[in-house]
PDB file of C-alpha atoms in Angstrom:
ATOM      1  CA  MET A   1      -0.145   0.081   0.039  1.00 71.00           C
ATOM      2  CA  SER A   2       1.273   3.476  -0.557  1.00 82.00           C
ATOM      3  CA  SER A   3       2.283   6.129   1.664  1.00 87.00           C
ATOM      4  CA  GLN A   4      -0.506   8.388   0.525  1.00 91.00           C
ATOM      5  CA  ILE A   5      -3.388   5.523   1.139  1.00 93.00           C
ATOM      6  CA  ASN A   6      -1.414   4.700   4.540  1.00 93.00           C
ATOM      7  CA  ASP A   7      -1.919   8.662   5.283  1.00 94.00           C
ATOM      8  CA  LEU A   8      -5.473   8.761   4.411  1.00 95.00           C
ATOM      9  CA  VAL A   9      -6.085   5.939   6.510  1.00 95.00           C
ATOM     10  CA  ALA A  10      -4.346   7.208   9.199  1.00 95.00           C
ATOM     11  CA  MET A  11      -6.240  10.289   8.984  1.00 96.00           C
ATOM     12  CA  ARG A  12      -9.520   8.098   8.623  1.00 96.00           C
ATOM     13  CA  ASP A  13     -10.260   9.852   5.163  1.00 96.00           C
ATOM     14  CA  THR A  14     -12.600   7.528   3.907  1.00 96.00           C
ATOM     15  CA  GLN A  15     -13.944  10.113   1.304  1.00 96.00           C
ATOM     16  CA  SER A  16     -10.721  10.835  -0.480  1.00 96.00           C
ATOM     17  CA  LEU A  17     -10.362   6.871  -0.222  1.00 96.00           C
ATOM     18  CA  TYR A  18     -13.226   6.281  -1.831  1.00 96.00           C
ATOM     19  CA  GLU A  19     -12.440   8.858  -4.474  1.00 96.00           C
ATOM     20  CA  ILE A  20      -9.414   6.809  -5.235  1.00 96.00           C
ATOM     21  CA  MET A  21     -10.960   3.890  -5.949  1.00 95.00           C
ATOM     22  CA  THR A  22     -13.770   4.983  -8.209  1.00 95.00           C
ATOM     23  CA  GLU A  23     -11.763   8.033  -9.888  1.00 94.00           C
ATOM     24  CA  ASP A  24      -7.963   7.104 -10.384  1.00 94.00           C
ATOM     25  CA  GLU A  25      -6.570   5.617 -13.220  1.00 93.00           C
ATOM     26  CA  GLU A  26      -4.231   3.162 -12.236  1.00 94.00           C
ATOM     27  CA  TRP A  27      -5.834   0.002 -11.052  1.00 93.00           C
ATOM     28  CA  MET A  28      -3.364  -0.698  -8.190  1.00 94.00           C
ATOM     29  CA  ASN A  29      -4.652   2.733  -6.603  1.00 94.00           C
ATOM     30  CA  GLN A  30      -8.096   1.798  -7.059  1.00 95.00           C
ATOM     31  CA  LEU A  31      -7.160  -1.327  -4.608  1.00 95.00           C
ATOM     32  CA  ASP A  32      -5.045  -0.053  -2.059  1.00 95.00           C
ATOM     33  CA  ALA A  33      -7.931   2.692  -1.359  1.00 96.00           C
ATOM     34  CA  ALA A  34     -10.260  -0.414  -1.437  1.00 96.00           C
ATOM     35  CA  GLU A  35      -7.953  -1.922   0.875  1.00 94.00           C
ATOM     36  CA  GLY A  36      -7.408   1.170   3.175  1.00 95.00           C
ATOM     37  CA  LEU A  37     -11.836   1.672   3.350  1.00 96.00           C
ATOM     38  CA  VAL A  38     -11.680  -2.213   4.666  1.00 94.00           C
ATOM     39  CA  LYS A  39      -9.434  -1.678   6.990  1.00 93.00           C
ATOM     40  CA  LEU A  40     -10.972   1.415   8.250  1.00 95.00           C
ATOM     41  CA  GLY A  41     -14.486  -0.297   8.186  1.00 93.00           C
ATOM     42  CA  ASP A  42     -16.021   0.834   5.145  1.00 95.00           C
ATOM     43  CA  ARG A  43     -18.004  -1.892   2.976  1.00 94.00           C
ATOM     44  CA  ARG A  44     -17.964  -0.114  -0.143  1.00 95.00           C
ATOM     45  CA  GLY A  45     -14.084  -1.068  -0.192  1.00 95.00           C
ATOM     46  CA  TYR A  46     -15.266  -5.070  -0.172  1.00 94.00           C
ATOM     47  CA  GLU A  47     -17.698  -4.771  -2.733  1.00 94.00           C
ATOM     48  CA  PHE A  48     -14.953  -2.891  -4.808  1.00 95.00           C
ATOM     49  CA  ILE A  49     -12.205  -5.921  -3.655  1.00 95.00           C
ATOM     50  CA  ILE A  50     -14.690  -8.608  -4.305  1.00 94.00           C
ATOM     51  CA  THR A  51     -15.884  -7.074  -7.959  1.00 93.00           C
ATOM     52  CA  ALA A  52     -12.110  -6.984  -8.599  1.00 94.00           C
ATOM     53  CA  THR A  53     -12.369 -11.168  -8.098  1.00 91.00           C
ATOM     54  CA  LEU A  54     -14.069 -10.984 -11.109  1.00 91.00           C
ATOM     55  CA  SER A  55     -11.488  -9.566 -13.712  1.00 90.00           C
ATOM     56  CA  ASP A  56      -9.899 -11.053 -16.561  1.00 89.00           C
ATOM     57  CA  ASP A  57      -6.495  -9.605 -15.634  1.00 91.00           C
ATOM     58  CA  GLU A  58      -4.280 -11.844 -13.733  1.00 92.00           C
ATOM     59  CA  GLU A  59      -2.438  -9.251 -12.070  1.00 94.00           C
ATOM     60  CA  ILE A  60      -5.615  -7.522 -10.682  1.00 93.00           C
ATOM     61  CA  LEU A  61      -6.873 -11.332 -10.033  1.00 93.00           C
ATOM     62  CA  GLU A  62      -3.566 -12.213  -7.758  1.00 94.00           C
ATOM     63  CA  VAL A  63      -4.090  -8.703  -5.919  1.00 93.00           C
ATOM     64  CA  ALA A  64      -7.407  -8.787  -5.103  1.00 93.00           C
ATOM     65  CA  LYS A  65      -6.832 -12.303  -3.811  1.00 91.00           C
ATOM     66  CA  GLU A  66      -4.185 -11.355  -1.843  1.00 92.00           C
ATOM     67  CA  ILE A  67      -6.031  -8.687  -0.024  1.00 92.00           C
ATOM     68  CA  ILE A  68      -9.308 -11.363   0.448  1.00 91.00           C
ATOM     69  CA  GLU A  69      -6.787 -13.298   2.492  1.00 91.00           C
ATOM     70  CA  SER A  70      -6.332 -10.479   4.733  1.00 90.00           C
ATOM     71  CA  PRO A  71      -7.807 -10.409   8.307  1.00 91.00           C
ATOM     72  CA  ALA A  72      -9.407  -6.813   8.145  1.00 88.00           C
ATOM     73  CA  LEU A  73     -11.580  -8.459   4.973  1.00 91.00           C
ATOM     74  CA  ALA A  74     -12.094 -11.769   6.461  1.00 90.00           C
ATOM     75  CA  LYS A  75     -13.683  -9.482   9.461  1.00 91.00           C
ATOM     76  CA  MET A  76     -15.318  -7.691   7.324  1.00 93.00           C
ATOM     77  CA  GLN A  77     -16.803 -10.569   5.403  1.00 92.00           C
ATOM     78  CA  ARG A  78     -18.007 -12.557   8.529  1.00 93.00           C
ATOM     79  CA  GLU A  79     -19.860  -9.660   9.645  1.00 94.00           C
ATOM     80  CA  ILE A  80     -21.834  -9.195   6.172  1.00 94.00           C
ATOM     81  CA  GLU A  81     -22.886 -12.988   6.057  1.00 94.00           C
ATOM     82  CA  ASP A  82     -23.746 -12.612   9.377  1.00 96.00           C
ATOM     83  CA  GLU A  83     -25.973 -10.023   9.033  1.00 96.00           C
ATOM     84  CA  ARG A  84     -27.252 -11.143   6.020  1.00 94.00           C
ATOM     85  CA  ALA A  85     -28.341 -14.799   7.836  1.00 95.00           C
ATOM     86  CA  SER A  86     -30.026 -12.504  10.514  1.00 96.00           C
ATOM     87  CA  GLU A  87     -32.323 -10.729   7.920  1.00 96.00           C
ATOM     88  CA  HIS A  88     -32.636 -14.001   6.201  1.00 94.00           C
ATOM     89  CA  ARG A  89     -34.075 -15.744   9.255  1.00 94.00           C
ATOM     90  CA  ALA A  90     -35.919 -12.882   9.579  1.00 96.00           C
ATOM     91  CA  TYR A  91     -37.761 -12.758   6.069  1.00 94.00           C
ATOM     92  CA  ILE A  92     -38.263 -16.667   7.128  1.00 94.00           C
ATOM     93  CA  GLU A  93     -40.267 -16.144  10.204  1.00 94.00           C
ATOM     94  CA  SER A  94     -42.327 -12.932   8.502  1.00 95.00           C
ATOM     95  CA  ALA A  95     -43.313 -15.246   5.845  1.00 94.00           C
ATOM     96  CA  LYS A  96     -44.227 -18.369   8.456  1.00 93.00           C
ATOM     97  CA  LYS A  97     -46.152 -15.473  10.161  1.00 93.00           C
ATOM     98  CA  ARG A  98     -47.972 -14.507   7.172  1.00 93.00           C
ATOM     99  CA  LEU A  99     -48.628 -18.101   6.087  1.00 92.00           C
ATOM    100  CA  GLN A 100     -50.296 -18.731   9.600  1.00 91.00           C
ATOM    101  CA  LYS A 101     -52.735 -15.763   8.674  1.00 93.00           C
ATOM    102  CA  GLY A 102     -53.360 -16.780   5.494  1.00 92.00           C
ATOM    103  CA  GLY A 103     -51.509 -14.569   3.474  1.00 94.00           C
ATOM    104  CA  LYS A 104     -49.367 -15.579   0.827  1.00 94.00           C
ATOM    105  CA  VAL A 105     -45.604 -16.354   0.311  1.00 95.00           C
ATOM    106  CA  PHE A 106     -44.030 -17.777  -3.046  1.00 95.00           C
ATOM    107  CA  ARG A 107     -40.538 -19.218  -3.857  1.00 93.00           C
ATOM    108  CA  TYR A 108     -38.623 -18.371  -6.624  1.00 94.00           C
ATOM    109  CA  LYS A 109     -35.524 -20.184  -8.308  1.00 95.00           C
ATOM    110  CA  MET A 110     -34.061 -19.909 -12.017  1.00 95.00           C
ATOM    111  CA  VAL A 111     -32.845 -23.243 -13.951  1.00 93.00           C
ATOM    112  CA  TYR A 112     -31.236 -23.609 -17.182  1.00 92.00           C
ATOM    113  CA  LEU A 113     -32.213 -26.307 -19.729  1.00 88.00           C
ATOM    114  CA  PRO A 114     -29.898 -26.498 -22.703  1.00 87.00           C
ATOM    115  CA  ALA A 115     -31.481 -26.941 -26.309  1.00 80.00           C
ATOM    116  CA  GLU A 116     -31.290 -30.536 -26.232  1.00 75.00           C
ATOM    117  CA  ALA A 117     -33.555 -31.171 -22.965  1.00 74.00           C
ATOM    118  CA  LEU A 118     -36.312 -28.586 -24.545  1.00 70.00           C
ATOM    119  CA  MET A 119     -35.950 -30.032 -28.335  1.00 65.00           C
ATOM    120  CA  ASN A 120     -35.875 -34.034 -27.757  1.00 59.00           C
ATOM    121  CA  ASN A 121     -38.682 -34.904 -29.510  1.00 55.00           C
ATOM    122  CA  ASP A 122     -40.485 -34.976 -33.356  1.00 57.00           C
ATOM    123  CA  PRO A 123     -41.688 -30.697 -33.527  1.00 57.00           C
ATOM    124  CA  LEU A 124     -44.631 -32.698 -35.709  1.00 62.00           C
ATOM    125  CA  SER A 125     -46.243 -33.787 -33.052  1.00 59.00           C
ATOM    126  CA  ALA A 126     -48.781 -32.614 -30.169  1.00 63.00           C
ATOM    127  CA  GLY A 127     -46.215 -30.816 -29.104  1.00 63.00           C
ATOM    128  CA  PHE A 128     -43.222 -31.052 -26.736  1.00 68.00           C
ATOM    129  CA  GLU A 129     -42.441 -32.398 -23.564  1.00 74.00           C
ATOM    130  CA  VAL A 130     -40.218 -31.063 -21.082  1.00 78.00           C
ATOM    131  CA  PRO A 131     -39.233 -33.582 -18.287  1.00 82.00           C
ATOM    132  CA  ALA A 132     -37.014 -31.585 -16.355  1.00 84.00           C
ATOM    133  CA  LEU A 133     -39.719 -29.109 -16.069  1.00 88.00           C
ATOM    134  CA  ASP A 134     -42.763 -31.886 -15.965  1.00 89.00           C
ATOM    135  CA  HIS A 135     -40.658 -32.859 -12.941  1.00 90.00           C
ATOM    136  CA  GLN A 136     -40.094 -28.789 -11.511  1.00 92.00           C
ATOM    137  CA  GLY A 137     -44.496 -28.605 -12.013  1.00 92.00           C
ATOM    138  CA  LEU A 138     -44.860 -31.954 -10.191  1.00 92.00           C
ATOM    139  CA  GLU A 139     -43.279 -30.029  -7.157  1.00 91.00           C
ATOM    140  CA  GLY A 140     -45.502 -27.011  -7.356  1.00 91.00           C
ATOM    141  CA  TRP A 141     -43.395 -24.938  -9.120  1.00 95.00           C
ATOM    142  CA  GLU A 142     -44.500 -22.690 -12.118  1.00 95.00           C
ATOM    143  CA  VAL A 143     -42.600 -21.378 -15.351  1.00 95.00           C
ATOM    144  CA  ILE A 144     -43.291 -17.266 -15.105  1.00 96.00           C
ATOM    145  CA  ASN A 145     -40.842 -16.348 -17.325  1.00 95.00           C
ATOM    146  CA  PHE A 146     -37.945 -17.698 -19.819  1.00 92.00           C
ATOM    147  CA  ILE A 147     -34.906 -16.052 -21.081  1.00 92.00           C
ATOM    148  CA  PRO A 148     -33.197 -17.589 -24.291  1.00 89.00           C
ATOM    149  CA  LYS A 149     -29.869 -18.237 -24.128  1.00 86.00           C
ATOM    150  CA  ARG A 150     -28.231 -18.152 -27.912  1.00 80.00           C
ATOM    151  CA  GLY A 151     -24.774 -18.906 -29.170  1.00 74.00           C
ATOM    152  CA  GLY A 152     -22.187 -18.182 -31.948  1.00 56.00           C
ATOM    153  CA  LEU A 153     -22.628 -21.203 -34.378  1.00 54.00           C
ATOM    154  CA  LEU A 154     -19.896 -20.379 -36.327  1.00 53.00           C
ATOM    155  CA  VAL A 155     -17.264 -17.590 -35.907  1.00 52.00           C
ATOM    156  CA  THR A 156     -19.103 -14.207 -36.057  1.00 55.00           C
ATOM    157  CA  ASN A 157     -22.303 -13.635 -34.043  1.00 53.00           C
ATOM    158  CA  ALA A 158     -24.158 -13.026 -37.041  1.00 51.00           C
ATOM    159  CA  ASP A 159     -24.847 -16.791 -36.751  1.00 50.00           C
ATOM    160  CA  ALA A 160     -26.578 -16.821 -33.135  1.00 59.00           C
ATOM    161  CA  HIS A 161     -28.362 -19.648 -32.246  1.00 75.00           C
ATOM    162  CA  PHE A 162     -30.477 -21.162 -29.794  1.00 76.00           C
ATOM    163  CA  THR A 163     -28.557 -23.040 -27.328  1.00 84.00           C
ATOM    164  CA  GLY A 164     -31.209 -23.192 -24.233  1.00 86.00           C
ATOM    165  CA  ALA A 165     -32.949 -21.055 -21.940  1.00 90.00           C
ATOM    166  CA  TYR A 166     -32.984 -20.236 -18.477  1.00 93.00           C
ATOM    167  CA  PHE A 167     -36.414 -20.581 -16.613  1.00 94.00           C
ATOM    168  CA  ILE A 168     -37.645 -18.673 -13.997  1.00 96.00           C
ATOM    169  CA  LEU A 169     -40.145 -20.855 -11.821  1.00 96.00           C
ATOM    170  CA  ARG A 170     -42.358 -19.434  -9.095  1.00 97.00           C
ATOM    171  CA  LYS A 171     -43.797 -21.755  -6.153  1.00 95.00           C
ATOM    172  CA  GLU A 172     -47.201 -20.378  -3.859  1.00 94.00           C
ATOM    173  CA  LEU A 173     -46.290 -21.926  -0.576  1.00 93.00           C
ATOM    174  CA  THR A 174     -49.135 -23.212   1.672  1.00 90.00           C
ATOM    175  CA  ALA A 175     -49.110 -23.084   5.198  1.00 88.00           C
ATOM    176  CA  ASP A 176     -48.602 -27.061   5.104  1.00 87.00           C
ATOM    177  CA  ASP A 177     -45.294 -25.835   3.467  1.00 86.00           C
ATOM    178  CA  ILE A 178     -44.047 -23.837   6.599  1.00 85.00           C
ATOM    179  CA  THR A 179     -41.572 -26.867   7.118  1.00 85.00           C
ATOM    180  CA  GLU A 180     -40.110 -26.413   3.715  1.00 84.00           C
ATOM    181  CA  LEU A 181     -39.160 -22.359   4.852  1.00 85.00           C
ATOM    182  CA  ASP A 182     -37.275 -24.009   7.565  1.00 82.00           C
ATOM    183  CA  ALA A 183     -35.178 -26.032   5.201  1.00 82.00           C
ATOM    184  CA  MET A 184     -33.857 -22.541   3.715  1.00 80.00           C
TER     185      MET A 184
END
């Protein structure tokens, strides 16, 4: 970490660190500033470092992974995970109460099916059967939307073809399903 960043951390200047993290043209300065924010307990730095782990640049990935292994970031990560778990438990308890009062509660998930799983029957017949979606439907899940996925057939994107689809599913829970909420 540069002496400038260390000085800003010592002064607890989160605003300047944030500006460096978001505006500096050097990625190393950005990551140093993000690490400084984490040391000061500012979660914006944590989110920036986590995002940096998605980079395609090997150098950025190496530095980001090194920062992730730091005690300050590990502590912040545990705090964030604990808060999320607490919020999740509160949502579950609220959903249970709503179900007990006759209100509605839904679960959602997304399932990807490759094209061959969707189109394995004769298209001239009475229609396609989609066993994977049948199984979901028999478990109470309803398809509410889908997002087709396309891939390139040849070298150019102009030759894109259907490769599968993401299906967004919804399931309405009833009072009998309260135990299902406990498993979440």
